[in-house]
Short mmCIF file of C-alpha atoms in Angstrom, two decimals:
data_model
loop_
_atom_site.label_atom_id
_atom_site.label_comp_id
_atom_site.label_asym_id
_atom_site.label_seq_id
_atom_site.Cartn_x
_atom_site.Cartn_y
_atom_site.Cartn_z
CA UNK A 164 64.18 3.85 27.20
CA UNK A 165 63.81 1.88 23.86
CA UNK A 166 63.41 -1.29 25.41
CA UNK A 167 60.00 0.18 27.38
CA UNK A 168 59.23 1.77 24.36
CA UNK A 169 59.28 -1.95 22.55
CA UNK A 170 57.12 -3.41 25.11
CA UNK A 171 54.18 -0.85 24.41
CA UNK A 172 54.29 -1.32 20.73
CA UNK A 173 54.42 -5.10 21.37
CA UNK A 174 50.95 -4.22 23.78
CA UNK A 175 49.71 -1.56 21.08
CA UNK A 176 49.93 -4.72 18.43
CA UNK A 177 48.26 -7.02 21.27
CA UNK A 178 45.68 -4.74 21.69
CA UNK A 179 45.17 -3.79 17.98
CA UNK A 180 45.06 -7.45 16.79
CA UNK A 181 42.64 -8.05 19.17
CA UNK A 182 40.50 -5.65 17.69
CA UNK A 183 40.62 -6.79 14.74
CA UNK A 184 40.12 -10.38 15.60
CA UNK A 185 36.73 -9.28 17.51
CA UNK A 186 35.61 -7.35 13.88
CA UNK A 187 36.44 -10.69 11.89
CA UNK A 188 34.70 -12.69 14.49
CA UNK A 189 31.29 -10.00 14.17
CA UNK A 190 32.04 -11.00 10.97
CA UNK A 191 31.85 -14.57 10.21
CA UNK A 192 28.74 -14.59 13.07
CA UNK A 193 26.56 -12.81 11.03
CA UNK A 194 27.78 -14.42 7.24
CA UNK A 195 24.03 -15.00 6.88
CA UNK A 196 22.24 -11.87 8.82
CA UNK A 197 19.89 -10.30 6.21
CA UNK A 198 21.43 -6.59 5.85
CA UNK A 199 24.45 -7.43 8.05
CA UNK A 200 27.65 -4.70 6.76
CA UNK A 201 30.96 -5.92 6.80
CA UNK A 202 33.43 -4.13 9.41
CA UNK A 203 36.74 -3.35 8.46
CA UNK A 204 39.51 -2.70 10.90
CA UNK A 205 42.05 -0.43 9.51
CA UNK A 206 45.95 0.05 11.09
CA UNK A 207 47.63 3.11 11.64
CA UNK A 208 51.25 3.42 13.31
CA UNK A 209 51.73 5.56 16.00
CA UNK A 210 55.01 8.24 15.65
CA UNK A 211 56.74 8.83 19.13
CA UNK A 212 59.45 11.38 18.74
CA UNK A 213 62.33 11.27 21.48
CA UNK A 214 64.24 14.50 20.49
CA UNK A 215 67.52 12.31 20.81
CA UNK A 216 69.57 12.07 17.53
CA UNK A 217 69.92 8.68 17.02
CA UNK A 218 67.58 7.58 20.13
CA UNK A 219 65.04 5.14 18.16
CA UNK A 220 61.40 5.29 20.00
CA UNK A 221 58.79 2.88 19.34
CA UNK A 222 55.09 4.34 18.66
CA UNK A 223 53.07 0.93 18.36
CA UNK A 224 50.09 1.07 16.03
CA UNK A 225 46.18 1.67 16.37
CA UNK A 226 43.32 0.21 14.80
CA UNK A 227 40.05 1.69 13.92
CA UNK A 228 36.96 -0.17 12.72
CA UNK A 229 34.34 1.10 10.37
CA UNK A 230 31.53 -0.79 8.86
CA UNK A 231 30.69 -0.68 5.39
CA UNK A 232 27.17 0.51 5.35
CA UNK A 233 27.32 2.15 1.69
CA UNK A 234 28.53 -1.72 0.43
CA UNK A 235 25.32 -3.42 -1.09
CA UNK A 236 24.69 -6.93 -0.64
CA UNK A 237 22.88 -9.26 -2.95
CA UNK A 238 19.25 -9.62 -3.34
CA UNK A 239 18.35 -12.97 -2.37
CA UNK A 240 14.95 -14.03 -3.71
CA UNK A 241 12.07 -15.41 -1.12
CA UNK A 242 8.78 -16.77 -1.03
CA UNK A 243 7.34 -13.70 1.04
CA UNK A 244 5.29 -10.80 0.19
CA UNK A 245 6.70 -8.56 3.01
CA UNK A 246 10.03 -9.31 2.61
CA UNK A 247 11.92 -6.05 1.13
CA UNK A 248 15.43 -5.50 -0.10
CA UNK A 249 16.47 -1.25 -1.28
CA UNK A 250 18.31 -1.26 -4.37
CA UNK A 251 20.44 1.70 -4.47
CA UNK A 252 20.77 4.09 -1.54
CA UNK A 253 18.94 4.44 1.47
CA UNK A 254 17.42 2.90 4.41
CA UNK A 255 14.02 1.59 6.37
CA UNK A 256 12.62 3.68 9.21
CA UNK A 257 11.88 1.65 11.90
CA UNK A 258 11.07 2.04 15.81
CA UNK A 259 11.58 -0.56 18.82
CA UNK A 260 7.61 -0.17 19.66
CA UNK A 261 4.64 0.04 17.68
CA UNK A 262 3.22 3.44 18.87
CA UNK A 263 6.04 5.63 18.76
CA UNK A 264 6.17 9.41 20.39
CA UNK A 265 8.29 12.13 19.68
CA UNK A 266 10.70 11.04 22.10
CA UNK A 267 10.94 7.55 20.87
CA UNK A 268 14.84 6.58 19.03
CA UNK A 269 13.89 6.13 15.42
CA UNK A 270 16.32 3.51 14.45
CA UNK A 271 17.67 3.00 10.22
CA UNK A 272 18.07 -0.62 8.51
CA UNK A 273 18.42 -2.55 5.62
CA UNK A 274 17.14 -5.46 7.17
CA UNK A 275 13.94 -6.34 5.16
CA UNK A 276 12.26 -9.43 6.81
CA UNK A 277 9.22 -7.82 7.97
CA UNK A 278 6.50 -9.98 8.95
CA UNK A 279 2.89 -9.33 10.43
CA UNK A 280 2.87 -9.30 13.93
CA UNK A 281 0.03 -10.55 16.29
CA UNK A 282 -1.22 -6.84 16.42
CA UNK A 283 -1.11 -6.44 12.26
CA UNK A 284 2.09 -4.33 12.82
CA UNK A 285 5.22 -5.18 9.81
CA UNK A 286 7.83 -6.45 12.36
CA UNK A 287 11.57 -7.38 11.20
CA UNK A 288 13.43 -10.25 12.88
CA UNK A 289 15.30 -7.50 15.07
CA UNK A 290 12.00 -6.49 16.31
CA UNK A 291 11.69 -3.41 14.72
CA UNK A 292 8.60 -1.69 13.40
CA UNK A 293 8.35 -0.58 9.61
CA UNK A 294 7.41 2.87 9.40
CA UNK A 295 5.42 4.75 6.27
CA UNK A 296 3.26 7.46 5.40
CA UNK A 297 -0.38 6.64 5.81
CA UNK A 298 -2.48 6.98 2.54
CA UNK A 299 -5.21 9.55 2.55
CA UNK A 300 -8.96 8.31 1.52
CA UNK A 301 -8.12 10.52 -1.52
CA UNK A 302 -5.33 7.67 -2.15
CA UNK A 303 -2.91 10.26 -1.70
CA UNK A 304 -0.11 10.34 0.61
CA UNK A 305 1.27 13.19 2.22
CA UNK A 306 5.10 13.19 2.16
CA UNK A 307 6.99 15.40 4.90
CA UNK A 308 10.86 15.10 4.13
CA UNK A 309 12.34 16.00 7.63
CA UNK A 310 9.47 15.15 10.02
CA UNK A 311 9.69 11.65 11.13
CA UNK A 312 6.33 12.22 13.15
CA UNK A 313 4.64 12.25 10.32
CA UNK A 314 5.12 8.22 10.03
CA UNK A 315 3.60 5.41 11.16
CA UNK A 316 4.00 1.65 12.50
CA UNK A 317 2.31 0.12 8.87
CA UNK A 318 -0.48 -1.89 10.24
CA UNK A 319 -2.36 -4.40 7.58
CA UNK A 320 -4.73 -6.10 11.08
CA UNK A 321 -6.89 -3.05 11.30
CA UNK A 322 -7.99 -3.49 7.48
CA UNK A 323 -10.89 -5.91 7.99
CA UNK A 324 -13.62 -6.65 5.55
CA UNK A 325 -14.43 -4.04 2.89
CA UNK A 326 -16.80 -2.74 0.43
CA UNK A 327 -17.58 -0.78 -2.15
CA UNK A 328 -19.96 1.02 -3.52
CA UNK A 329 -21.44 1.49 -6.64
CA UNK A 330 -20.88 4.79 -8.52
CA UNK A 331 -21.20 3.70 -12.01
CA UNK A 332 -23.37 1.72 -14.27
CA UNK A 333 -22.81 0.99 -17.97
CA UNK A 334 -25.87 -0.29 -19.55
CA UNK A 335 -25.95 -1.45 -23.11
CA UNK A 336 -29.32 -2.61 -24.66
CA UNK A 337 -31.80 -2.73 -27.47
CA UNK A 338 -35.71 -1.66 -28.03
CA UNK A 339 -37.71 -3.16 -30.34
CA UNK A 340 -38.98 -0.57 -32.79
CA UNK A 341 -41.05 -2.84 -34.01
CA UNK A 342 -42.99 -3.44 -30.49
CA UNK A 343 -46.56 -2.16 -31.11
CA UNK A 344 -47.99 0.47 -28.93
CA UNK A 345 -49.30 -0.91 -25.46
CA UNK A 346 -53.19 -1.00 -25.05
CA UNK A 347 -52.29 1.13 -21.50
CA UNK A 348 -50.59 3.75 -23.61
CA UNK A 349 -53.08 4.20 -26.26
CA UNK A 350 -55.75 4.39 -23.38
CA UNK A 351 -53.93 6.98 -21.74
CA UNK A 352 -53.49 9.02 -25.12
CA UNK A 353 -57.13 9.54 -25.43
CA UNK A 354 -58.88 12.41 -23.91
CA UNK A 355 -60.06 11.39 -21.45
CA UNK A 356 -57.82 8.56 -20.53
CA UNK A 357 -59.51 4.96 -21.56
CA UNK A 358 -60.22 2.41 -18.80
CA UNK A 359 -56.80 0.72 -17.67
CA UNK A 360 -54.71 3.81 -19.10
CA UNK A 361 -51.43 3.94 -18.06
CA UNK A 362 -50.83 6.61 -15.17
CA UNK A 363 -46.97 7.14 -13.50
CA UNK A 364 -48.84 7.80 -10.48
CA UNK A 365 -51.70 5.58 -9.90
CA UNK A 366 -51.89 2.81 -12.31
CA UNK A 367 -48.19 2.01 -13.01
CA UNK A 368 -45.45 -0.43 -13.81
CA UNK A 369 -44.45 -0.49 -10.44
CA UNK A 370 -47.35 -1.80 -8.99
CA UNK A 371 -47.67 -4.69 -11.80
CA UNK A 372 -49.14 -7.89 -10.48
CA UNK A 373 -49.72 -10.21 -12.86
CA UNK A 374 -51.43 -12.65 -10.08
CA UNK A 375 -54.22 -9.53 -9.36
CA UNK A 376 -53.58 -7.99 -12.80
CA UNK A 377 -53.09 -4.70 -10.79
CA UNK A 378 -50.76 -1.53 -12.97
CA UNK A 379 -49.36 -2.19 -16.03
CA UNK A 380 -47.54 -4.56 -17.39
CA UNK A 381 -43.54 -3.41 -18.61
CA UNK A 382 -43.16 -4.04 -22.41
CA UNK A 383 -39.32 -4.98 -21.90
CA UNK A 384 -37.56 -4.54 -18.23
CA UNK A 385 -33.75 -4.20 -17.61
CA UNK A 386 -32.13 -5.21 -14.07
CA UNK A 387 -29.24 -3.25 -12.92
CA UNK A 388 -27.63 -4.78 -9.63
CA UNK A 389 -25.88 -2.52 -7.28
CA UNK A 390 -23.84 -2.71 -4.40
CA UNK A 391 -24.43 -0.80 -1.39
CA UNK A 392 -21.56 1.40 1.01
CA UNK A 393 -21.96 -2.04 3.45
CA UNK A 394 -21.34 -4.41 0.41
CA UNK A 395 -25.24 -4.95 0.40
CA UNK A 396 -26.57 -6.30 -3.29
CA UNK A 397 -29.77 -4.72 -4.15
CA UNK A 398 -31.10 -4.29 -7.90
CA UNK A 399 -32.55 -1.70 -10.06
CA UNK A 400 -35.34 -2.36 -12.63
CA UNK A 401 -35.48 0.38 -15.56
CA UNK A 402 -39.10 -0.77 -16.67
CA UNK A 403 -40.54 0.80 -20.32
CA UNK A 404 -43.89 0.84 -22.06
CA UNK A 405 -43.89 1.77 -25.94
CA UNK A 406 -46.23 5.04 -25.99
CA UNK A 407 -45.30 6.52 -29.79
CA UNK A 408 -43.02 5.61 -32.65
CA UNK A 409 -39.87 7.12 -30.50
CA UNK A 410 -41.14 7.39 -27.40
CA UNK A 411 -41.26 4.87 -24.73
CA UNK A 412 -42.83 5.55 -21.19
CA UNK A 413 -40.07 4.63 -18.10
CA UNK A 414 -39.97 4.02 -14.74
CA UNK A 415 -36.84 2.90 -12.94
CA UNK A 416 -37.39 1.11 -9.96
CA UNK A 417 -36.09 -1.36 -6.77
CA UNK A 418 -36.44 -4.81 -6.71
CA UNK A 419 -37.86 -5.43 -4.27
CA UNK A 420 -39.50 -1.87 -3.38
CA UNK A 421 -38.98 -2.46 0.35
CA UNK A 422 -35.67 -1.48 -0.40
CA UNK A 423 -36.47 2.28 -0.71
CA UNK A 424 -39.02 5.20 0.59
CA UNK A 425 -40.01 7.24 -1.52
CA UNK A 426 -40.95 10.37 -1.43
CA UNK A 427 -43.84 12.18 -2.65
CA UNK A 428 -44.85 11.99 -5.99
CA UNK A 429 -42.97 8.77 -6.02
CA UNK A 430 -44.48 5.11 -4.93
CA UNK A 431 -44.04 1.37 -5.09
CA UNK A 432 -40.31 1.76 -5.19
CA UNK A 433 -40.02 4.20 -7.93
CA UNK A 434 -36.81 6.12 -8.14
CA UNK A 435 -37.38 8.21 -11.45
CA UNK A 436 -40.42 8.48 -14.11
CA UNK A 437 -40.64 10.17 -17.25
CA UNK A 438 -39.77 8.77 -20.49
CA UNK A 439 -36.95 7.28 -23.19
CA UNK A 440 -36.65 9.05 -26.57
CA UNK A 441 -34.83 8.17 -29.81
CA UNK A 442 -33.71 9.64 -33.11
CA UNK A 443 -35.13 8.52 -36.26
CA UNK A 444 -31.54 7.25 -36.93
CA UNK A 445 -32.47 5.25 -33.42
CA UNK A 446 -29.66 6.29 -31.09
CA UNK A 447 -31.08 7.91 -27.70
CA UNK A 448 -32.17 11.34 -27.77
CA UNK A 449 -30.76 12.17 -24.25
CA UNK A 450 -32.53 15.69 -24.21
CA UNK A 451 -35.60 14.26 -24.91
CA UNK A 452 -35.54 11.31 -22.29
CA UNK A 453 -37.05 12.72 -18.87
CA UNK A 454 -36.11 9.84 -17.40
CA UNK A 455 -32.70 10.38 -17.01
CA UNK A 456 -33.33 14.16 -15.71
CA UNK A 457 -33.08 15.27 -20.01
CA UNK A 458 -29.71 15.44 -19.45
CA UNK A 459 -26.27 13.56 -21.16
CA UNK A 460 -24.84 12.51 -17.43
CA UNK A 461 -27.62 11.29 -15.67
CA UNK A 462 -27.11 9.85 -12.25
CA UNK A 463 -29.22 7.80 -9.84
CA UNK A 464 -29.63 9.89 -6.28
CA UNK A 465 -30.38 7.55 -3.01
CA UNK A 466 -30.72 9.22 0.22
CA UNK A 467 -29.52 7.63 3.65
CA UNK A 468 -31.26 5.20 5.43
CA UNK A 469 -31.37 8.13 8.27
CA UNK A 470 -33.15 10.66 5.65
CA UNK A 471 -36.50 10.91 5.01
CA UNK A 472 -36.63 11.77 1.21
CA UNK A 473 -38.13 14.87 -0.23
CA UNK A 474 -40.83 15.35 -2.43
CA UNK A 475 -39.57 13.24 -5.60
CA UNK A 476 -37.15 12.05 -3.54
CA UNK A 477 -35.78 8.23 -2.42
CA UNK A 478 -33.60 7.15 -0.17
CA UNK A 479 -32.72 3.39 1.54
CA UNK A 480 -34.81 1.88 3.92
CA UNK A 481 -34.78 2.78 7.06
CA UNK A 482 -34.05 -0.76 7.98
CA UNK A 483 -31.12 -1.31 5.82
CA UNK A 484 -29.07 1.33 7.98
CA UNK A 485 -26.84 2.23 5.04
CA UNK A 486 -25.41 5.33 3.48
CA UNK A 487 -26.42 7.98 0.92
CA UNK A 488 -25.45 6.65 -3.12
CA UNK A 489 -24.67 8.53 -6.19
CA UNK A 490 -24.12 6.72 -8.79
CA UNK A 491 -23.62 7.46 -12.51
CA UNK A 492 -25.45 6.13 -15.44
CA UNK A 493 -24.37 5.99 -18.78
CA UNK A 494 -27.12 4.49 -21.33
CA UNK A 495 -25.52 7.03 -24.04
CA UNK A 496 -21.45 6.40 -23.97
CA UNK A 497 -21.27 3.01 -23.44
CA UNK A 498 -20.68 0.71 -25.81
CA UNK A 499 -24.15 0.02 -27.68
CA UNK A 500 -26.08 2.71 -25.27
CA UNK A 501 -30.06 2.44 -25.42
CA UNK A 502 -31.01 1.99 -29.02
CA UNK A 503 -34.14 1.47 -30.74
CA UNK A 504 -33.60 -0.92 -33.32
CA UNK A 505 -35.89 -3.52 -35.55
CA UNK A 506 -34.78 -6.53 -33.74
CA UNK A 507 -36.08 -8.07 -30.77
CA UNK A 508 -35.64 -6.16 -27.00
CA UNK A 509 -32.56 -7.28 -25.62
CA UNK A 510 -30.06 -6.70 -22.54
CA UNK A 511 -26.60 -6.77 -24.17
CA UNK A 512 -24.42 -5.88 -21.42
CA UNK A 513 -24.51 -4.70 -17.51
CA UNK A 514 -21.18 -3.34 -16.24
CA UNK A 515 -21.05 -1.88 -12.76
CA UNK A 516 -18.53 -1.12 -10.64
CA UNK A 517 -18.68 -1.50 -6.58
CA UNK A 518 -18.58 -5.27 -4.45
CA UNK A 519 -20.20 -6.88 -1.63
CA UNK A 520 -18.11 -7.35 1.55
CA UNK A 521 -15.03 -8.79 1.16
CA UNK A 522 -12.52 -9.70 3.85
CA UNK A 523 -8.70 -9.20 3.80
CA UNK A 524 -6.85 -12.17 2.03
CA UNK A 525 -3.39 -10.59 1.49
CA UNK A 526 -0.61 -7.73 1.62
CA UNK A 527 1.63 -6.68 -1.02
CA UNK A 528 4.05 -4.37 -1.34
CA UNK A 529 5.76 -2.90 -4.61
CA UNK A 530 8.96 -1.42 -5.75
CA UNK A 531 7.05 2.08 -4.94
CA UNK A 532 6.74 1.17 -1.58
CA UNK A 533 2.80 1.03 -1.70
CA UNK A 534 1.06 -1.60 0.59
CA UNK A 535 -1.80 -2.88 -0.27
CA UNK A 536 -4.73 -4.91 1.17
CA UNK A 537 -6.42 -7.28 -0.87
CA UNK A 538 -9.72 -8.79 -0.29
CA UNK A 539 -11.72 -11.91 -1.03
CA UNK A 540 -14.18 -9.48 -3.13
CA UNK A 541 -11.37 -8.67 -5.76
CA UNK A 542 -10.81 -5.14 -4.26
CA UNK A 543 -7.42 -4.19 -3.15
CA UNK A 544 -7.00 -0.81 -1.32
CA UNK A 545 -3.40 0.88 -0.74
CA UNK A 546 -2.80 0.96 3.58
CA UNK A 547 0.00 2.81 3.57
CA UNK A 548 3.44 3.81 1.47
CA UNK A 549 7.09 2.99 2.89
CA UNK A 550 9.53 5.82 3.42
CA UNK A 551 13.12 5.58 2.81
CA UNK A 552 15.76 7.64 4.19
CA UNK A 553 19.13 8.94 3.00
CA UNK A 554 22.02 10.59 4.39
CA UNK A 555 25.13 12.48 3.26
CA UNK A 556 27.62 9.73 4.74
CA UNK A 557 25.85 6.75 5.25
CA UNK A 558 28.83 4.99 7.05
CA UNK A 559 29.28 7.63 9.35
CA UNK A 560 25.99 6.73 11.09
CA UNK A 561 26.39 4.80 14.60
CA UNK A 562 25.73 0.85 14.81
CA UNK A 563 22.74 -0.43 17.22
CA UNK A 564 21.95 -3.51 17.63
CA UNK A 565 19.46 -5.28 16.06
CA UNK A 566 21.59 -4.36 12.15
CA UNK A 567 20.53 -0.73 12.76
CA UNK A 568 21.57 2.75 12.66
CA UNK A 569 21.33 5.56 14.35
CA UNK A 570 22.44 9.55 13.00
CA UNK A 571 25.66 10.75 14.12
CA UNK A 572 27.38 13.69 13.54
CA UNK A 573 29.36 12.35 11.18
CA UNK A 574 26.09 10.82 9.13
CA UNK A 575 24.64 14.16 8.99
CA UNK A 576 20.85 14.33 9.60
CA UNK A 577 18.10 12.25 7.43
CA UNK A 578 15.85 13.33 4.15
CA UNK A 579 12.57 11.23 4.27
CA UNK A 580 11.79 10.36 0.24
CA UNK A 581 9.34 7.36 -1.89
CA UNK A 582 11.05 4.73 -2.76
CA UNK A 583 12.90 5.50 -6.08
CA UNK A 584 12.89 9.00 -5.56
CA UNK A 585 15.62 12.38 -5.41
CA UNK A 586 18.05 9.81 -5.16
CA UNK A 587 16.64 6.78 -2.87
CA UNK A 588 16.69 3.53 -3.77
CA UNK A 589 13.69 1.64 -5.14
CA UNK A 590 12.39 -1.38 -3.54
CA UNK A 591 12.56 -4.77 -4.48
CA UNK A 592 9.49 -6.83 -4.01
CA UNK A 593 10.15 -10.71 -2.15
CA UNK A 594 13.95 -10.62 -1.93
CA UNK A 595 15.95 -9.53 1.23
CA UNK A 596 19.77 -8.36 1.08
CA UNK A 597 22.32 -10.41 1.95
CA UNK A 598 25.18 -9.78 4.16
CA UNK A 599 28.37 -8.29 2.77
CA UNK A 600 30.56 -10.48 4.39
CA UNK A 601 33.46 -12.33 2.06
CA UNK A 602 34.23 -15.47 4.66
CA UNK A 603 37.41 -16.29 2.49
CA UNK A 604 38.71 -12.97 3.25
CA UNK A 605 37.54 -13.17 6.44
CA UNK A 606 39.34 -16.47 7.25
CA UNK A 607 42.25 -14.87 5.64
CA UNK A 608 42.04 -12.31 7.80
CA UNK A 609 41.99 -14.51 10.56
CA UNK A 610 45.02 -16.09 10.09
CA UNK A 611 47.19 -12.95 8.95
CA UNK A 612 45.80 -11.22 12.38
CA UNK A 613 46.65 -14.59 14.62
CA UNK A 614 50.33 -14.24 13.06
CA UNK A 615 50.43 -10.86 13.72
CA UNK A 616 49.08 -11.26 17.82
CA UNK A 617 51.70 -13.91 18.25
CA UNK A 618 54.28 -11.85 16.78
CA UNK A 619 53.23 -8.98 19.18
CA UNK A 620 53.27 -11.04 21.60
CA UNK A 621 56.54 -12.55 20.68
CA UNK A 622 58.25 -8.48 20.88
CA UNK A 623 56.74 -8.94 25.16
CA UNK A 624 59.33 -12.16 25.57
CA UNK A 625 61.97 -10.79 23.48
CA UNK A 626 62.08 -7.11 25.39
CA UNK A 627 61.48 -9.00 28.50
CA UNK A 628 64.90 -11.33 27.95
CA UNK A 629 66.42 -8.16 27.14
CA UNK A 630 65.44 -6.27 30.28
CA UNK A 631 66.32 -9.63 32.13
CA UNK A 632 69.96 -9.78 30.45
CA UNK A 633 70.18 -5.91 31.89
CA UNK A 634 69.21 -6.61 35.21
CA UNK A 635 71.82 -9.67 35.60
CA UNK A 636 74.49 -7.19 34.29
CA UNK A 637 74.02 -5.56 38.00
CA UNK A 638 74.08 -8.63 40.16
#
């Protein structure tokens, strides 16, 4: 009958409006949640086909709602380092606990607000964990598109204090060519060797004391300081006695020599021995310099704490605890070099790399997704790099709360890429996205959809008059 037929379209419109007043009151609730997508109910009528010529059924209508996800919202500036907006496609991998398994949901937002947690662990408003690819001591990362095991909860409060070590040293300097040839040298030219001669072994710079007037004292000295692997200081003393025109006798040596053992052949600190040599032109003859192993690259060799050196050997002292260092000396490169020039000695310039302890002062994160620790020291380290994933239809992924997705069917399945890559947006440093919602279309909305319920409702009192009229036809 047409008249039943009325009252179910009037309920289908009930019902329909409804759902679309619930959508447009999600709405305007979450005008200002950061990431929030804007749900749209859409209307379709509903055909009912009586076979009667003439015989006028009514379907009703149906509403489906489908949020936005693909629709952008604006960056909004902040004041926060962690806070993270994607421009472009894509989405955060995040988790509802901080040490995911396998089994764990792995949940997919644009909400940005990450903060660090108690734990150290980036944490959005929702709750959620950030997830990234850990960076390899290398400062590599390894990227695995489809395996989401291969992420982790990025953690900045297990990056305490850090140092480094030194690796290189730069040393620019002069040596007077005009410096006459040490007494101690002369003494040990002669055959035999003159009372006081200078001997590497056993009558050395090294074991100079001007209060005893024990070894021999250093025509010119240059101090190198170094850093340790714990961040310890320490410094190097390169000490040289003029022995010939273009020759100069060298010892290089720690300050204080309780730093090091030495091995045989080696004492009072001593690290190398040999000699400098220049050209007549009086740039470094690096061949010629023993010193520095005769060789362009020389490098400095310190053993562990743990290892007894060999013979002409040195490592650290077995009280400093510390770690084997290698560390590369350029006296040839550098600006300026070694030189032996007719002006006075002089240390122009010490550049080394490497710190002493330094403990964490900050996290950053750039438009690459890189996060990076940065310490009181100056150093900054990258922790970890954030992963962003895509899919084929975006809004065909399911809604969770918390602004999250999940995959769907209808999403097809997720490609794990770096920020700014095969398609994925690139991060945006400090701002967070905005919600999508329009509230003047929203509160237009509102009223067109509270017109249409009451006229719905309005088809309920009409068909029920009519059915009333019908029924007093019979009485």
């Amino acid at each position: 009958m047409s008249i039943n037929s009325a009252l179910l379209a009037g309920v289908s419109g009930l019902v329909a409006n409804s759902s679309a007043l619930a959508s447009i009151a999600n709405n305007i609730a979450n005008a200002n949640t950061v990431g929030y997508k804007t749900v749209d109910t859409n209307f379709s009528d509903i055909v009912n086909n009586s076979g009667v010529v003439g015989d006028a059924d009514a379907g009703g209508v149906l509403a489906t709602s489908q949020q936005l996800v693909t629709q952008q919202g604006t960056a909004e500036q902040t004041t926060s380092n962690t806070d993270l907006s994607i421009v472009g496609q894509g989405f955060f991998v995040t988790t509802a606990t901080s040490d995911p398994t396998i089994s764990d949901a792995r949940n997919f937002t644009r909400a940005g607000s990450f903060t660090v947690d108690a734990n150290g662990d980036l944490e959005n408003a929702a709750g959620q964990f950030l997830q990234g690819w850990p960076v390899n001591p290398d400062g590599s990362v390894t990227v695995d598109p489809s395996n989401l095991a291969s992420l982790q909860t990025i953690n900045v409060g297990n990056e305490g204090g850090i140092a480094a070590p030194t690796t290189q040293v730069n040393l620019n300097a002069n040596l007077d060519a005009s410096q006459p040839i040490s007494a101690a040298a002369a003494a040990a030219a002669q055959t035999p060797p003159g009372a006081g001669a200078y001997n590497a072994a056993t009558n050395n710079m090294a074991s100079y004391d001007p209060t005893t007037g024990t070894g021999v004292k250093p025509d010119f000295t240059m101090q190198i300081p170094i850093s340790d692997s714990q961040g310890g200081q320490h410094t190097l003393q390169l000490d040289v006695l003029k022995t010939s025109s273009n020759t100069w006798s060298a010892e290089l040596v720690a300050v204080p020599a309780s730093d090091v053992q030495d091995g045989t052949g080696l004492n009072n600190g001593q690290i190398s021995t040999g000699t400098i040599s220049f050209n007549a032109d009086g740039s470094i003859n690096m061949a010629n310099s023993s010193v520095f192993g005769g060789t362009t690259s020389p490098t400095i060799n310190i053993g562990a704490s743990a290892t007894p050196p060999a013979a002409g050997q040195v490592s650290w002292a077995t009280s400093l605890g510390i770690g084997a260092q290698k560390v590369n000396l350029d006296v040839d490169t550098a600006p300026g070099g070694i030189s032996q020039f007719a002006s006075a000695s002089i240390t122009q310039s010490v550049e080394t790399n490497g710190t002493q302890f330094g403990n964490l002062t900050g996290v950053t994160i750039d438009d690459s997704g890189f996060v990076t620790a940065t310490y009181d020291n100056g150093v900054t380290r990258n922790i970890a790099q954030v992963a962003v994933a895509t899919f084929p239809n975006p809004d065909g992924l399911t809604a969770v709360s918390g602004d999250s997705y999940q995959v769907s069917t209808a999403s097809g399945n997720f490609n794990l890429k770096e920020p700014g890559t095969g398609g994925a947006g690139s991060l945006d440093p400090s701002t967070l996205e905005a919600s999508t919602v329009d509230l003047s279309q929203q509160f237009a909305g509102l009223i067109t959809t509270q017109q249409a319920y009451s006229a719905s409702a309005k088809i309920l009192t009409t068909a029920d008059q009519m059915l009333q009229a019908l029924i007093n036809i019979q009485q």
